[in-house]
Coordinates of C-alpha atoms (C1' of nucleotides) in Angstrom, one line a residue:
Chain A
X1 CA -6.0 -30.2 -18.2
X2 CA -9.0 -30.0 -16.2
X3 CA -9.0 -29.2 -12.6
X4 CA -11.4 -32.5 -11.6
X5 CA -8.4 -34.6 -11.6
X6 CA -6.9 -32.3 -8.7
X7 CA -10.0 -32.6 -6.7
X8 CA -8.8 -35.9 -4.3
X9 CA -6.0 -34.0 -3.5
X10 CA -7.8 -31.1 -1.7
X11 CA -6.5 -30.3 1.6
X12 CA -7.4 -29.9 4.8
X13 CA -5.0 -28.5 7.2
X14 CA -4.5 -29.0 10.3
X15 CA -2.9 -26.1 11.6
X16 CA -0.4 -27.3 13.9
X17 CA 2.6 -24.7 14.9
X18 CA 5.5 -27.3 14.0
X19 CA 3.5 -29.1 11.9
X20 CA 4.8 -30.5 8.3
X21 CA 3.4 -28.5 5.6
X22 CA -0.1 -30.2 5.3
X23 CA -0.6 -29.8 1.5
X24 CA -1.2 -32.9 -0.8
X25 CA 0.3 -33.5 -3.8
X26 CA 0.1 -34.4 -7.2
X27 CA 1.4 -35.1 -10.9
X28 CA 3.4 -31.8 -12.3
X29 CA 3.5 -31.8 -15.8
X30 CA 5.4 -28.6 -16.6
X31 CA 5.1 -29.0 -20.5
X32 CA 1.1 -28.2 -20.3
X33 CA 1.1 -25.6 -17.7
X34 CA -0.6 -22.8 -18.9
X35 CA 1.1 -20.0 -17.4
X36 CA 4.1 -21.3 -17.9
X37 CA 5.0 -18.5 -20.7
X38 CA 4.2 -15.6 -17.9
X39 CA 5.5 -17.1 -14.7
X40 CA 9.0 -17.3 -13.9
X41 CA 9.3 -20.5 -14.6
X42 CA 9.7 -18.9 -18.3
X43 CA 13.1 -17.9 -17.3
X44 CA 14.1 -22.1 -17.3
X45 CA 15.0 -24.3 -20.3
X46 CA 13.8 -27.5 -20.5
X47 CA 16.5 -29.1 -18.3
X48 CA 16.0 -26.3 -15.4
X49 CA 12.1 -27.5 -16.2
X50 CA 12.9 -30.8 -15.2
X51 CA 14.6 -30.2 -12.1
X52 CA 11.9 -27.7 -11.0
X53 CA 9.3 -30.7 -11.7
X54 CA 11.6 -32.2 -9.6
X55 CA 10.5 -30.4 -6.6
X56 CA 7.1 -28.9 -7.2
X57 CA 3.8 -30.4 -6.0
X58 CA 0.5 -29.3 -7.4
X59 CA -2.6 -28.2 -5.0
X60 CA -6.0 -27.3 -5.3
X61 CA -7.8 -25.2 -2.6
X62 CA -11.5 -24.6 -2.6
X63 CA -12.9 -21.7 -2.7
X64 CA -12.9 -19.8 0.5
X65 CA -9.6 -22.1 1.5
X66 CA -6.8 -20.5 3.1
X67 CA -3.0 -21.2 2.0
X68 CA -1.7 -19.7 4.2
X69 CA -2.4 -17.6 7.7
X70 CA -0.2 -14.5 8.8
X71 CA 2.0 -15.4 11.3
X72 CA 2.5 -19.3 9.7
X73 CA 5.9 -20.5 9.5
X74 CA 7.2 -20.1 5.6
X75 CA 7.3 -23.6 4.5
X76 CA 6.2 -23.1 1.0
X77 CA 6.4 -21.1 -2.6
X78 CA 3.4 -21.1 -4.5
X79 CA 3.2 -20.2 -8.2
X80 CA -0.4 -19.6 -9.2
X81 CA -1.4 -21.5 -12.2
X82 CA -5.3 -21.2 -12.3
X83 CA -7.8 -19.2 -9.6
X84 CA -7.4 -16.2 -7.6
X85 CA -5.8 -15.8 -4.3
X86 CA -6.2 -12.8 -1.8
X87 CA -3.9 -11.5 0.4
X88 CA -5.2 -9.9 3.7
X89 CA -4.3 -8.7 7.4
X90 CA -6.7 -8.4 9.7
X91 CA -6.1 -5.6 13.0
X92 CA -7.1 -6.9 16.6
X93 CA -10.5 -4.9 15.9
X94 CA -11.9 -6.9 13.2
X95 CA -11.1 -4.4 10.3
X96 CA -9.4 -6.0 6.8
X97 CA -7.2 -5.0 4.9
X98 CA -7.1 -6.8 1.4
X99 CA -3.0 -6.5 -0.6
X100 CA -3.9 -7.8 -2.9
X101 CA -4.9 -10.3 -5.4
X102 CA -2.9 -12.7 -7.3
X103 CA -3.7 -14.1 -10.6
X104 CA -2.6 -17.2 -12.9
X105 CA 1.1 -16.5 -13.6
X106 CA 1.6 -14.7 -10.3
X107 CA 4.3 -15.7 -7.2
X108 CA 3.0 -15.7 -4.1
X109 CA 5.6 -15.7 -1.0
X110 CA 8.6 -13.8 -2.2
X111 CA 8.9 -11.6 1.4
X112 CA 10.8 -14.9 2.2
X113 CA 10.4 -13.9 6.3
X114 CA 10.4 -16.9 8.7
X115 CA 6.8 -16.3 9.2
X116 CA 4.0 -15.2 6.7
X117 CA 3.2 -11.6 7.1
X118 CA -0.1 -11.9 5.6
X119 CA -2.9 -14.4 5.1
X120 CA -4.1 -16.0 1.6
X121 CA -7.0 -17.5 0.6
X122 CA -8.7 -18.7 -3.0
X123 CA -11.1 -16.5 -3.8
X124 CA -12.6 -18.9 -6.4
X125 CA -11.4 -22.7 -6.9
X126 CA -7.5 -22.4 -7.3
X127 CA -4.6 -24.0 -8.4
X128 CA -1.0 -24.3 -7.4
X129 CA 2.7 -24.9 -8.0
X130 CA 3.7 -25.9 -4.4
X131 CA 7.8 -25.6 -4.0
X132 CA 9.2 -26.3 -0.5
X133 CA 11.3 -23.9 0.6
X134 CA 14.5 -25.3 1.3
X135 CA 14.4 -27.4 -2.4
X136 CA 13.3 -24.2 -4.2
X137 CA 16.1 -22.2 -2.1
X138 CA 18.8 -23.9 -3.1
X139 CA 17.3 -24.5 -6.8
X140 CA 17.5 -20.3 -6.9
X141 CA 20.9 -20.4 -5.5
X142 CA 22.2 -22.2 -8.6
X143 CA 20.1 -20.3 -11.2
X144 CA 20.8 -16.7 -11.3
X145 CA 18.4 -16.3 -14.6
X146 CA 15.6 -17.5 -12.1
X147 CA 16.7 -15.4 -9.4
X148 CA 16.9 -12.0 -11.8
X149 CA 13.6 -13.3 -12.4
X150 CA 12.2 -13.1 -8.6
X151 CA 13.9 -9.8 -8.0
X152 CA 12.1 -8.7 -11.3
X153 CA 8.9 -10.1 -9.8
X154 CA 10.0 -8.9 -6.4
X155 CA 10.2 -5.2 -7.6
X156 CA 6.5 -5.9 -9.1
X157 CA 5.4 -6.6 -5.9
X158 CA 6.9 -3.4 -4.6
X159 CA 4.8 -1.2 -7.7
X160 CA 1.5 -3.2 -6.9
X161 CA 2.3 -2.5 -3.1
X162 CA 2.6 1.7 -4.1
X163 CA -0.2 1.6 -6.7
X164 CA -2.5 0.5 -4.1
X165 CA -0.9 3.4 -1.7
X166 CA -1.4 6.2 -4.6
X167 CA -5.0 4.9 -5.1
X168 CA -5.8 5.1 -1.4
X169 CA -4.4 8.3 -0.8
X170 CA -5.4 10.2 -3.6
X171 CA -7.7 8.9 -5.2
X172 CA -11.6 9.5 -4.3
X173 CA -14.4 6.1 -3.8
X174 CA -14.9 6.7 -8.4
X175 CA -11.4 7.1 -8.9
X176 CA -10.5 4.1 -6.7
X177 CA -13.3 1.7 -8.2
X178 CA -12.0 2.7 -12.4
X179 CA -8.6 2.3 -11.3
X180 CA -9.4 -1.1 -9.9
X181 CA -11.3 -2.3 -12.6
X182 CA -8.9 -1.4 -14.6
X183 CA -5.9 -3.0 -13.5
X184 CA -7.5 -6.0 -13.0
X185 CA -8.4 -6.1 -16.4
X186 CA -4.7 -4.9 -17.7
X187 CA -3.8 -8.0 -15.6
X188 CA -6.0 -10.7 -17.0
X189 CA -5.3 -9.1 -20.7
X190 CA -1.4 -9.8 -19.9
X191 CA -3.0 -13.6 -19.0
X192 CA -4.6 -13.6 -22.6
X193 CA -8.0 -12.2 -22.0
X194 CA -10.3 -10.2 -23.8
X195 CA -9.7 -6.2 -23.0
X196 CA -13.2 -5.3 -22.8
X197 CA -14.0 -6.9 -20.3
X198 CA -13.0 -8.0 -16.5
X199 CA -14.0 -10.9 -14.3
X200 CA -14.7 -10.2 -10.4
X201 CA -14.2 -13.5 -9.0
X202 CA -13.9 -11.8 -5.7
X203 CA -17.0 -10.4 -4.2
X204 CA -17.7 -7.2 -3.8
X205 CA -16.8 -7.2 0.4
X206 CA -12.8 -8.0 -1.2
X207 CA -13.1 -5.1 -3.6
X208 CA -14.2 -2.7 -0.8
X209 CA -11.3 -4.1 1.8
X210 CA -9.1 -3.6 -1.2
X211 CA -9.5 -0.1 -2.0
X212 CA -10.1 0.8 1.3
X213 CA -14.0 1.5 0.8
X214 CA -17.3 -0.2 2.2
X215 CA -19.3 -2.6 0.3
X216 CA -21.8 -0.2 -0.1
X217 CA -19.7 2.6 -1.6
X218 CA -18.4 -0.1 -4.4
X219 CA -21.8 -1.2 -5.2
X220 CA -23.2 3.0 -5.4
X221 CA -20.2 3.4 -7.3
X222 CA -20.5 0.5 -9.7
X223 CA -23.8 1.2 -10.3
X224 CA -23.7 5.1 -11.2
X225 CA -20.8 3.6 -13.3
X226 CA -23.1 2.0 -15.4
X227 CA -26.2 4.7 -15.4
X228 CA -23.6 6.4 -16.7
X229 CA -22.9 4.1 -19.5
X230 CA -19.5 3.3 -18.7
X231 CA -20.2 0.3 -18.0
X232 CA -22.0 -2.8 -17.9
X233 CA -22.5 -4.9 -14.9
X234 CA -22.8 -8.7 -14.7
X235 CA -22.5 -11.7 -12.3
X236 CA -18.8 -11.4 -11.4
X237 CA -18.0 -9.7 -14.3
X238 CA -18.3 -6.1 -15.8
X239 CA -18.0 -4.8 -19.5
X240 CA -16.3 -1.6 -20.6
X241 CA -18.4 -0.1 -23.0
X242 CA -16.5 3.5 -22.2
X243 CA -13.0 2.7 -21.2
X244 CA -11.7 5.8 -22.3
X245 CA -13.9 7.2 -20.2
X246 CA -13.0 5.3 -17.3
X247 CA -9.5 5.7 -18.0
X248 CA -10.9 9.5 -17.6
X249 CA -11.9 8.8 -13.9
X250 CA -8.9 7.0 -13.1
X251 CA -6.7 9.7 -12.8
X252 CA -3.1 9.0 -12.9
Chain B
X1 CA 32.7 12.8 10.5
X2 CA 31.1 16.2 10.8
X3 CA 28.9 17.2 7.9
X4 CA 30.9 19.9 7.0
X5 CA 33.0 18.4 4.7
X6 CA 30.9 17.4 2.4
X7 CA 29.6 20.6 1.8
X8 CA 32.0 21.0 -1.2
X9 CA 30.8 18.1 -3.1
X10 CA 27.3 19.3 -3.2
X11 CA 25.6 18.2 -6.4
X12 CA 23.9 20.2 -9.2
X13 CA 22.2 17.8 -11.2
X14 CA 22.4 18.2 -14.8
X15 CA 19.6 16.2 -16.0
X16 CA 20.2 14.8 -19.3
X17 CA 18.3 12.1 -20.3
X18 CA 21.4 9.9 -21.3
X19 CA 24.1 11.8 -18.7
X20 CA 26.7 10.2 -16.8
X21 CA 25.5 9.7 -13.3
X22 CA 25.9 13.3 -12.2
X23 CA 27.1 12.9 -8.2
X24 CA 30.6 14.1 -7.0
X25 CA 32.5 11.7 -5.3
X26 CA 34.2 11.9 -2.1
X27 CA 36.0 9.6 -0.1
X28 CA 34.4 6.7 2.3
X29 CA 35.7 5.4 5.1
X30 CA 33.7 2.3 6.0
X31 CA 35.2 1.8 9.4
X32 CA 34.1 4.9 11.0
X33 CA 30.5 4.9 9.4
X34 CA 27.5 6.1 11.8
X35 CA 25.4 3.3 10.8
X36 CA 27.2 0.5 9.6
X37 CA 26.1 -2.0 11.9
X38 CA 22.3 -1.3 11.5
X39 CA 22.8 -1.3 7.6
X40 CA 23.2 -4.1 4.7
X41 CA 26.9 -3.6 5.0
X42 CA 26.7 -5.2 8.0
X43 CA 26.9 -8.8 6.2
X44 CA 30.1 -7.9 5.0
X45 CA 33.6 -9.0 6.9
X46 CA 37.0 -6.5 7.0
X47 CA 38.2 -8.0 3.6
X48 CA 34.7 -7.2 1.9
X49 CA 34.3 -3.9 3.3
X50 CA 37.3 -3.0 1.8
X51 CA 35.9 -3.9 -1.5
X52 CA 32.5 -1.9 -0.8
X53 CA 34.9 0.7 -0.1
X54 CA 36.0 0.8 -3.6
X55 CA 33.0 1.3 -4.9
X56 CA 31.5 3.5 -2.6
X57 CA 30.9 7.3 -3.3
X58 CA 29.9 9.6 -0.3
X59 CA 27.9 12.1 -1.4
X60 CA 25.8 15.1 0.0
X61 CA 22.3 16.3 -0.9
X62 CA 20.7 19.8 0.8
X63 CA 17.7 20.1 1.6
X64 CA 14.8 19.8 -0.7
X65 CA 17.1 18.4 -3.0
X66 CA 16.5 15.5 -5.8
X67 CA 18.0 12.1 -5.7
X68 CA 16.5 11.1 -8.5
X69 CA 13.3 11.0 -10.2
X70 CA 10.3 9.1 -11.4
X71 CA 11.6 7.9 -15.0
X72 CA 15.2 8.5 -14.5
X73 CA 17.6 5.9 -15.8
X74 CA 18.8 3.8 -12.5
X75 CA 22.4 4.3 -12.3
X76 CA 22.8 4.0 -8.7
X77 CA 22.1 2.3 -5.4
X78 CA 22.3 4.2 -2.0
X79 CA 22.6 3.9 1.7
X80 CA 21.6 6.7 3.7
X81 CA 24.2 7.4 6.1
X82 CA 22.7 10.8 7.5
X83 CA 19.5 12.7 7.4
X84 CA 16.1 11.7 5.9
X85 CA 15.1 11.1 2.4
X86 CA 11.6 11.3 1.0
X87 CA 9.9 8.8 -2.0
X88 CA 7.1 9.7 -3.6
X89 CA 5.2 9.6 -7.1
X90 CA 3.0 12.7 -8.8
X91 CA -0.5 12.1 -10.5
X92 CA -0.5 14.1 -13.3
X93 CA -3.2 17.2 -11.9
X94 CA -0.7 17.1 -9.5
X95 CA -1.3 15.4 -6.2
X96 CA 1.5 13.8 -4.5
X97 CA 1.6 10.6 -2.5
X98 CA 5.0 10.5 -0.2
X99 CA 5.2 6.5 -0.6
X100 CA 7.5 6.6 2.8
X101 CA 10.6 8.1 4.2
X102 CA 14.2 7.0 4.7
X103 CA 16.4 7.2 7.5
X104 CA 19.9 6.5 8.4
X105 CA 20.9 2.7 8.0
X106 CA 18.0 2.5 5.0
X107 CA 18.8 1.7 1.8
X108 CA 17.1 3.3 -1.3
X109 CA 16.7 1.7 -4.7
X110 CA 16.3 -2.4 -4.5
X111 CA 13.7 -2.5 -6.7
X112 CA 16.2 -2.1 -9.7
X113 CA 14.0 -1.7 -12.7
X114 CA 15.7 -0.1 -15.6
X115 CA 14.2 3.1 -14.6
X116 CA 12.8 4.5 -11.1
X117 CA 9.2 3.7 -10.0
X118 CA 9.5 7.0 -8.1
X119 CA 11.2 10.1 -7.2
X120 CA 13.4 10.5 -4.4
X121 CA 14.4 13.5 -2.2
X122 CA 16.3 14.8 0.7
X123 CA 14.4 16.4 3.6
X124 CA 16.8 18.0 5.3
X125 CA 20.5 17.6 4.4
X126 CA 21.7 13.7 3.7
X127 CA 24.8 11.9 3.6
X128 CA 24.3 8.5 1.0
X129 CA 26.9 6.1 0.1
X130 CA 26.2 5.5 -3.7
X131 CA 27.3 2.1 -5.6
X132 CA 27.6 2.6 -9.0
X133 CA 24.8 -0.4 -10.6
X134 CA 27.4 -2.4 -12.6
X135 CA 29.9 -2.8 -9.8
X136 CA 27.4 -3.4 -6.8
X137 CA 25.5 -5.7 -8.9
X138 CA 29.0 -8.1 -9.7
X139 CA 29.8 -7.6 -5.8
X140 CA 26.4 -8.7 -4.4
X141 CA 26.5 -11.6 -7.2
X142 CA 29.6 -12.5 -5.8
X143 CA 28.6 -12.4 -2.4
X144 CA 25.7 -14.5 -1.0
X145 CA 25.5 -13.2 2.6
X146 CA 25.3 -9.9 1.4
X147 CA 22.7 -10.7 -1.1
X148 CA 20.4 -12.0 1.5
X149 CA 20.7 -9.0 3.6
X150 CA 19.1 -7.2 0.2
X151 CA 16.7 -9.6 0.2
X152 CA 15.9 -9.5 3.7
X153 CA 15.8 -5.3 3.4
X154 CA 13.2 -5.7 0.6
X155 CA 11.4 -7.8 2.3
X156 CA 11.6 -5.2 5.4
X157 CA 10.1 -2.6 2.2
X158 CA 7.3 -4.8 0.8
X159 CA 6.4 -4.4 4.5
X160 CA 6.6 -0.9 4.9
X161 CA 4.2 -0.6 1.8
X162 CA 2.1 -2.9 3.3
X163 CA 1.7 -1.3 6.9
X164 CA 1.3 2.0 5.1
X165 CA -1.8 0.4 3.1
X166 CA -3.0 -0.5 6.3
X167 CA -3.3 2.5 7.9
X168 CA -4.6 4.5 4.7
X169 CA -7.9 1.7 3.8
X170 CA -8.4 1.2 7.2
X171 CA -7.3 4.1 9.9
X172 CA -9.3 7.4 10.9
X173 CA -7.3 10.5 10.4
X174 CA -6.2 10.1 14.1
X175 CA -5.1 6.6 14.2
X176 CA -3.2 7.5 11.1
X177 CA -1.1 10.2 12.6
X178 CA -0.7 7.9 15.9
X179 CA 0.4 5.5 13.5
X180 CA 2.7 7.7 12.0
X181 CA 3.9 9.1 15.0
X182 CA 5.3 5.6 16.7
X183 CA 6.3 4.0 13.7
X184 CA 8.7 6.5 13.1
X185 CA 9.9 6.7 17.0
X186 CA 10.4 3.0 16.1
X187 CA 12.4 3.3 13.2
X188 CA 14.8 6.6 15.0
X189 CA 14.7 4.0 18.1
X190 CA 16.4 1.2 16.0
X191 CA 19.1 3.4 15.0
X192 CA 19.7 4.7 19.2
X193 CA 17.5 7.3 19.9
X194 CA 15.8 8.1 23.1
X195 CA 12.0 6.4 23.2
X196 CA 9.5 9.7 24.4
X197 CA 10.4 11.5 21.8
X198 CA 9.8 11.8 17.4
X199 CA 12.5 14.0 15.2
X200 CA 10.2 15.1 12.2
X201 CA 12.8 16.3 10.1
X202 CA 9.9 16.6 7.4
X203 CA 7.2 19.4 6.8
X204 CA 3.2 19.2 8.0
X205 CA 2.6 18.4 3.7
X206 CA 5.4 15.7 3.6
X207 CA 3.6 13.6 6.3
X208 CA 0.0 15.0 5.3
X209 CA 0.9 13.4 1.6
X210 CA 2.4 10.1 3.3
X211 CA -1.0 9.7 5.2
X212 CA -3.2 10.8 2.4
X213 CA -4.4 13.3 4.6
X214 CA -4.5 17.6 4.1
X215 CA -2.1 19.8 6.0
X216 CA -4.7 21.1 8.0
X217 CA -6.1 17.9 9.2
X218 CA -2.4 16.9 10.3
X219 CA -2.0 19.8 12.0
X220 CA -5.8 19.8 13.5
X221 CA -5.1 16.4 14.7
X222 CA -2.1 16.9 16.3
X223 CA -3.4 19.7 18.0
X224 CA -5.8 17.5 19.6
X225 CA -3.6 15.3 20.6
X226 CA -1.6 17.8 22.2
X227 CA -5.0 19.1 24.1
X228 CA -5.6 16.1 25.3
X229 CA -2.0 15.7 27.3
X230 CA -0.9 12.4 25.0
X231 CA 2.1 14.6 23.3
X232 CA 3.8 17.6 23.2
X233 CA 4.8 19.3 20.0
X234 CA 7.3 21.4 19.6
X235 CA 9.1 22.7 16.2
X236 CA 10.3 19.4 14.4
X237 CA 9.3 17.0 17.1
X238 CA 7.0 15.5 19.3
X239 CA 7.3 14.6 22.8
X240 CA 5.2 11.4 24.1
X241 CA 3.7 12.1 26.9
X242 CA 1.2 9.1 27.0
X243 CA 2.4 6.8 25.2
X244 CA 0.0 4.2 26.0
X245 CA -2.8 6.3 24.8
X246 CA -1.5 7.2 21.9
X247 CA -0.6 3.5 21.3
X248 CA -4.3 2.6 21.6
X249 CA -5.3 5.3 19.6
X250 CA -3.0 4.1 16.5
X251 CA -5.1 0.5 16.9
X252 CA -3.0 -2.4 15.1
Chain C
dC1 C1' 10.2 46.6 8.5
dG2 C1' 8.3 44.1 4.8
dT3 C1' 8.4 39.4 2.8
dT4 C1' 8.1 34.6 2.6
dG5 C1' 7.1 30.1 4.1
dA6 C1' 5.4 26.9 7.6
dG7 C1' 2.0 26.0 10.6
dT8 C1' -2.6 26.7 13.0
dT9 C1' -7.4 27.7 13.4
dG10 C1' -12.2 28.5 12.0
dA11 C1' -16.5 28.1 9.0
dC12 C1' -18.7 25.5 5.9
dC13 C1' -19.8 21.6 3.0
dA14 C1' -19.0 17.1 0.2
dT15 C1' -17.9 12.6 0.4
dC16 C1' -18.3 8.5 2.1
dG17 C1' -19.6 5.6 6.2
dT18 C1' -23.5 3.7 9.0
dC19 C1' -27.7 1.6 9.6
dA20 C1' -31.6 -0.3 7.7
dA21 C1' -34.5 -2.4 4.3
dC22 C1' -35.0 -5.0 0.3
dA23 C1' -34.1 -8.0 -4.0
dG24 C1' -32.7 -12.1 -6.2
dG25 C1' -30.4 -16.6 -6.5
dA26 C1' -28.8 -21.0 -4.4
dG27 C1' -29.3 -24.5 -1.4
dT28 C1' -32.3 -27.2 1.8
dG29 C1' -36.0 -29.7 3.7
dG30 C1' -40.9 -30.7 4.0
Chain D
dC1 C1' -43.0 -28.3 -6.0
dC2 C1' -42.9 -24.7 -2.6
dA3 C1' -41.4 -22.4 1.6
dC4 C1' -37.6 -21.2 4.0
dT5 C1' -33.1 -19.6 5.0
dC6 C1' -28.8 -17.8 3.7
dC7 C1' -25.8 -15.1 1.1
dT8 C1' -24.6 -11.5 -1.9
dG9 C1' -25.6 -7.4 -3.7
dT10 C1' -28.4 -3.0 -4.1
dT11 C1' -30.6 1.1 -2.6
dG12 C1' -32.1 4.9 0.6
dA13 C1' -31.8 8.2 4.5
dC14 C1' -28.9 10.4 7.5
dG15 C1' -24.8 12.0 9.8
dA16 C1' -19.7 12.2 10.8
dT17 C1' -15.3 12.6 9.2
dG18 C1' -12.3 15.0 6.8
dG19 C1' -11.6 18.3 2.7
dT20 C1' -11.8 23.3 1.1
dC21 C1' -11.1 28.0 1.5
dA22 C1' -9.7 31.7 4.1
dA23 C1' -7.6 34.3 7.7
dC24 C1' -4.1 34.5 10.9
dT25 C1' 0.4 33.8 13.7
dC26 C1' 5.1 33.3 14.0
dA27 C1' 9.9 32.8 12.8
dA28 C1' 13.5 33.5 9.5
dC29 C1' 15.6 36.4 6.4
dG30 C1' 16.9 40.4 3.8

DNA sequence: CGTTGAGTTGACCATCGTCAACAGGAGTGG
DNA sequence: CCACTCCTGTTGACGATGGTCAACTCAACG
């Protein structure tokens, strides 16, 4: 499945309060989806699948594209199925926050408040499982093995939400930066990637709003990182050539 | 309902990895409870508060006590009915982050894992309804309205983690404590109390380890605030004297 | 009256933010 | 093809914010 044949059906939105949801769809062919086996969707046999099929719409944003702004109007699920997608709030001053990323397999829009609470937008080129909400609702009512499966995923939200608060609290600029590449990496292993290394497809700006550090700080850090041999840096990626080491700095 | 008569049923926990749930039981009585409108129970009619009834367990915890901790089996859900409760997790060289505080009307334990993603304590002494796991879980699954007041409440905790990452990437040591200082006015204002004035029922190193701040800088910069006529503190609270400065000062 | 624990204050210093310059790659237009 | 800009990322110099360590006050308690 390559992404070219979802590249017609990139949106533009056009931001209207009351507007209908402005995303475009296309074919969903559960059977091929490649995260199928990590998203909740797993939690389905194939007659749940065909319902679900039923009622999901796939979507491809750009890079840079937003999905969603805080303060929207909840129209839509969205189960990621290839990209990355970051979650941010901005305050009145300017300053971001970053909450987080989310990664092939991941849920995005579980609060379930009338109105976003935070803003997404693909990092990289992404793809999507769209569900509207009232179809994908009721679909949840009548499937409690895909509801245990929400709260499960729910509850991940809620560790991802405290890891980020322990790393930001107690953890010092090193600390922060090993703890973040690892995770990401423990993430993208789960996904079926290699475990010695990890792809940034964010840039370095999202790291720092992340972890609560300035661009500069990540980059210093990065790069002591690797005079110290720990590891290697390359174009949005780096390689663990120490991870016990960095495992080490990352406290826990 | 005086606190008094709980005193008796005060709990020593007996640890065991495998126990029983360890908490004496006392009787509930739904209809006369403190907080019961601002709580989940709130969804429920007559008929299905007698039911909660059933399953309720009113129990006590002194001060400083433990709930539960990190690791523990979950065997419980609770409702805080009185007093303040404090979560928080433990690196292993021993720093603390306090991942956020519970009040009356809260509920504690939604994210049910199979075991607790944190450790939970009482502040000063607390009054908790506890559900036994099996039996809530078959009454909320039997109940939709009340199910989507859990939902809604995590929800309502996913953004508590999120405001707190706010405040500790982005906020100066003063904002924080600003921060800190109306959120939790808020929250004490939602359950009826008066609006110039903060209970902190918790020590200097309970909200220090919430803000990922030292005691000292707490209690510098609240000294400063004081100095500079926008509170007033005096043991276990704080007056607002200018509110609207301290407002602007917490930035949002 | 001594002890203990919570909170406050001061002196000093490390970490990390700020500001600035620079490097390298991609895209653009002459 | 080259010059140019733009964007991302890196590096350096410097200073402010907040951490560390220590002393001290005060109230509660025996």
């Amino acid at each position: 499945m390559t992404l070219g044949s979802y590249v017609d059906s990139r949106v533009v939105r056009n931001g209207g309060e009351n507007a209908p949801c402005p995303y475009r769809i296309a074919g969903v062919d559960c059977g091929n989806c490649a995260v199928r086996a990590i998203s909740v969707c797993s939690a389905l046999d194939a007659g749940e699948r065909i319902q679900l099929e039923g009622i999901a719409q796939r979507t491809r944003f750009g890079s840079k594209e937003t999905i969603f702004l805080e303060g929207d109007r909840t129209c839509s699920f969205f189960n990621i199925t290839g990209g990355t997608v970051r979650m941010f709030r901005l305050f009145r001053n300017g300053r971001r926050q970053v909450l987080g990323f989310r990664l092939p397999g991941d849920f995005l829009g579980l609060e379930l408040d009338d109105r976003h609470r935070f803003s997404a937008e693909a990092v990289e080129p992404t793809t999507v499982c769209r569900f509207g909400k009232p179809q994908f609702t009721s679909l949840v009512e009548s499937n409690p093995r895909l509801l245990r499966k929400l709260h499960e995923r729910t509850g991940q939200e809620i560790g991802f939400a405290h890891d980020q608060t322990m790393a930001l609290g107690q953890r010092s600029a090193q600390e922060r930066v090993a703890w973040f590449l690892l995770s990401l990496r423990d993430r993208q292993k789960n996904a079926g990637s290699a475990t010695d290394v990890v792809k940034l497809p964010m840039p370095r700006q999202d790291i720092a709003d992340f972890l609560g550090l300035t661009i500069e700080t990540v980059s210093r850090t990065l790069t002591v990182l690797a005079r110290e041999n720990v590891i290697v840096i390359s174009p949005r990626k780096v390689y663990f050539v120490d991870e016990c080491q960095l495992t080490k700095l990352a406290v826990s």
